Short mmCIF file of C-alpha atoms in Angstrom, two decimals:
data_model
loop_
_atom_site.label_atom_id
_atom_site.label_comp_id
_atom_site.label_asym_id
_atom_site.label_seq_id
_atom_site.Cartn_x
_atom_site.Cartn_y
_atom_site.Cartn_z
CA ARG Y 432 285.92 -29.79 -118.46
CA ILE Y 433 284.92 -31.09 -116.18
CA LYS Y 434 282.85 -30.41 -113.30
CA VAL Y 435 283.14 -31.74 -110.47
CA LYS Y 436 279.83 -30.69 -107.13
CA ILE Y 437 280.51 -31.71 -103.60
CA LYS Y 438 277.33 -33.01 -101.93
CA THR Y 439 276.36 -33.17 -98.23
CA THR Y 440 273.17 -32.97 -96.09
CA VAL Y 441 272.71 -29.69 -94.35
CA PRO Y 442 271.99 -27.36 -92.70
CA LEU Y 443 275.55 -28.70 -91.02
CA GLN Y 444 277.16 -27.31 -88.35
CA LEU Y 445 280.57 -27.01 -86.97
CA ASN Y 446 281.80 -26.17 -84.07
CA ALA Y 447 284.28 -23.56 -82.98
CA GLY Y 448 288.00 -24.90 -83.89
CA SER Y 449 286.58 -27.90 -86.38
CA ASN Y 450 287.25 -28.36 -90.24
CA TYR Y 451 285.93 -30.23 -92.70
CA GLU Y 452 287.63 -32.71 -95.67
CA HIS Y 453 286.36 -33.64 -98.97
CA THR Y 454 288.89 -35.78 -100.89
CA ASP Y 455 287.67 -36.56 -104.25
CA THR Y 456 288.83 -37.67 -107.42
CA MET Y 457 288.07 -36.70 -111.07
CA THR Y 458 289.44 -39.98 -113.32
CA ASN Y 459 290.39 -39.99 -116.79
CA VAL Y 460 290.99 -36.03 -116.53
CA PHE Y 461 294.61 -37.03 -117.84
CA GLY Y 462 293.63 -40.34 -120.11
CA ASP Y 463 294.43 -39.03 -123.87
CA LEU Y 464 297.56 -36.67 -122.24
CA ALA Y 465 300.50 -39.38 -122.80
CA LEU Y 466 298.94 -39.94 -126.64
CA GLN Y 467 298.19 -35.97 -127.85
CA LEU Y 468 301.69 -34.88 -125.75
CA LYS Y 469 304.37 -36.84 -128.14
CA GLN Y 470 308.16 -36.05 -128.19
CA THR Y 471 307.72 -33.96 -131.02
CA VAL Y 472 304.92 -32.31 -129.61
CA LEU Y 473 306.52 -31.76 -126.60
CA ASP Y 474 309.99 -30.49 -128.44
CA LYS Y 475 308.07 -27.29 -129.14
CA VAL Y 476 306.50 -26.62 -125.77
CA GLU Y 477 307.43 -23.48 -124.60
CA THR Y 478 305.45 -22.96 -121.72
CA ALA Y 479 302.67 -24.99 -120.26
CA SER Y 480 300.14 -24.78 -117.29
CA LEU Y 481 297.52 -26.56 -115.64
CA VAL Y 482 294.53 -24.20 -115.45
CA PHE Y 483 291.96 -25.22 -112.01
CA THR Y 484 288.56 -22.63 -112.47
CA ILE Y 485 286.96 -22.89 -108.62
CA ASP Y 486 283.93 -21.60 -108.31
CA ASN Y 487 283.90 -21.11 -104.52
CA LYS Y 488 280.49 -20.74 -102.50
CA LEU Y 489 281.68 -20.97 -99.39
CA PRO Y 490 281.51 -19.41 -96.31
CA LEU Y 491 285.31 -19.51 -95.96
CA LYS Y 492 288.02 -19.70 -97.55
CA SER Y 493 289.80 -23.69 -98.32
CA LEU Y 494 292.75 -25.21 -98.69
CA LEU Y 495 293.08 -26.97 -102.29
CA SER Y 496 295.00 -29.45 -102.36
CA ILE Y 497 295.61 -31.74 -105.22
CA ARG Y 498 297.53 -35.11 -106.24
CA PHE Y 499 298.04 -36.90 -109.71
CA LEU Y 500 297.85 -40.93 -109.94
CA ASP Y 501 298.62 -43.58 -112.19
CA SER Y 502 296.75 -45.93 -113.59
CA MET Y 503 297.21 -48.11 -110.71
CA GLY Y 504 296.60 -45.22 -107.97
CA ASN Y 505 300.16 -44.77 -107.08
CA GLU Y 506 301.32 -40.77 -106.80
CA VAL Y 507 303.24 -39.34 -109.73
CA ILE Y 508 305.47 -36.77 -108.16
CA LEU Y 509 305.84 -34.25 -111.22
CA SER Y 510 308.75 -32.83 -109.18
CA THR Y 511 310.32 -32.72 -105.54
CA THR Y 512 309.62 -28.48 -105.63
CA PHE Y 513 306.01 -29.51 -107.29
CA LYS Y 514 303.41 -27.12 -105.00
CA LYS Y 515 300.44 -29.31 -104.05
CA THR Y 516 298.36 -27.23 -101.75
CA TYR Y 517 296.64 -23.91 -102.88
CA GLU Y 518 294.45 -20.84 -100.60
CA VAL Y 519 290.84 -20.08 -102.30
CA ASP Y 520 289.32 -17.16 -101.32
CA ALA Y 521 286.13 -17.55 -99.53
CA ALA Y 522 282.41 -16.42 -101.23
CA LYS Y 523 281.28 -13.06 -100.16
CA VAL Y 524 279.42 -12.76 -97.24
CA ASN Y 525 276.60 -11.14 -95.70
CA ALA Y 526 276.41 -9.68 -93.11
CA GLU Y 527 274.57 -12.32 -91.06
CA GLY Y 528 277.52 -14.50 -92.10
CA LYS Y 529 275.50 -16.49 -95.64
CA VAL Y 530 276.90 -16.56 -98.78
CA MET Y 531 275.24 -14.07 -101.51
CA GLU Y 532 274.59 -15.14 -104.04
CA GLN Y 533 277.34 -14.77 -106.61
CA LYS Y 534 279.63 -16.98 -106.48
CA SER Y 535 283.59 -16.03 -105.80
CA THR Y 536 285.46 -17.41 -109.18
CA GLN Y 537 288.95 -17.75 -108.45
CA GLN Y 538 291.80 -18.95 -111.32
CA LEU Y 539 294.63 -20.66 -110.32
CA ILE Y 540 297.20 -21.44 -113.37
CA VAL Y 541 300.43 -23.39 -112.22
CA SER Y 542 302.91 -23.72 -114.06
CA LEU Y 543 304.22 -26.34 -115.37
CA THR Y 544 308.59 -26.86 -116.45
CA ASN Y 545 308.93 -29.62 -119.32
CA ASP Y 546 310.23 -32.12 -116.64
CA GLU Y 547 306.53 -31.67 -114.72
CA LEU Y 548 304.97 -31.86 -118.25
CA ASN Y 549 306.28 -35.33 -118.72
CA MET Y 550 305.70 -36.84 -115.56
CA LEU Y 551 302.22 -35.53 -116.33
CA LYS Y 552 302.21 -37.69 -118.81
CA LYS Y 553 302.06 -40.82 -116.48
CA ALA Y 554 298.75 -39.62 -114.39
CA ILE Y 555 295.22 -40.67 -115.46
CA SER Y 556 293.49 -39.05 -112.58
CA LEU Y 557 293.29 -36.05 -110.28
CA GLU Y 558 292.72 -36.11 -106.79
CA PHE Y 559 292.35 -33.08 -104.44
CA LYS Y 560 291.79 -32.11 -101.13
CA ILE Y 561 289.43 -29.75 -99.78
CA ARG Y 562 290.09 -28.47 -96.68
CA VAL Y 563 287.79 -25.56 -94.33
CA GLU Y 564 288.09 -24.27 -91.11
CA GLY Y 565 286.77 -21.58 -88.95
CA ALA Y 566 289.14 -18.82 -88.28
CA ASP Y 567 289.43 -18.92 -84.95
CA LEU Y 568 289.18 -20.75 -82.08
CA ASN Y 569 286.04 -18.85 -81.43
CA SER Y 570 284.23 -19.35 -85.05
CA LYS Y 571 281.58 -21.82 -86.26
CA ILE Y 572 281.35 -23.30 -89.25
CA TYR Y 573 277.96 -22.86 -91.06
CA PHE Y 574 276.93 -24.89 -94.67
CA SER Y 575 273.32 -24.50 -96.22
CA ASN Y 576 273.12 -26.13 -99.14
CA THR Y 577 273.19 -22.99 -101.55
CA ASN Y 578 276.98 -23.30 -100.14
CA THR Y 579 278.54 -25.27 -103.55
CA PHE Y 580 282.57 -25.79 -104.44
CA ASP Y 581 283.30 -26.19 -107.83
CA ILE Y 582 286.52 -26.95 -110.18
CA LYS Y 583 287.33 -27.25 -113.58
CA VAL Y 584 290.50 -28.50 -114.73
CA GLY Y 585 292.65 -27.89 -118.04
CA ILE Y 586 296.04 -28.05 -120.30
CA PHE Y 587 297.15 -24.75 -122.16
CA LEU Y 588 300.28 -25.26 -123.93
CA LYS Y 589 302.26 -22.53 -126.08
CA THR Y 590 303.91 -24.23 -128.77
CA LYS Y 591 306.87 -23.37 -131.32
CA LEU Y 592 305.09 -23.84 -134.90
CA ASN Y 593 308.05 -25.55 -136.40
#
């Protein structure tokens, strides 16, 4: 498991119509995947999924974009139909618009075809971008030092026994 935390100087207030983006890379996330997924294993895979567990303590919904990178930093394109952007629910807020103590945990399960799994073997790193923006042009965005966005990624394979 890899845990990523975003840190920025707070308090931070963005004017209406503004947005905030943060891009980061998890290195060596898939480093051993190619070693583990030899052709004899791939031939037995029935289903494959990437599982993203996201603990969102941001006051608004976010867009999570992902890209897979090879050892040279080039994008590994899994397929032309692979969805790379996902909406993440906002944390629960009180009447003042401040995030309540509990976090909003969301699990994104991204199914992979066998061809996509084969391409994933070429990836070493995962680049992710988080984008938040106001609900409309009149809403301001307030961040505090208690706002966090944690993401974990794993892979789930269901294989045949023989």
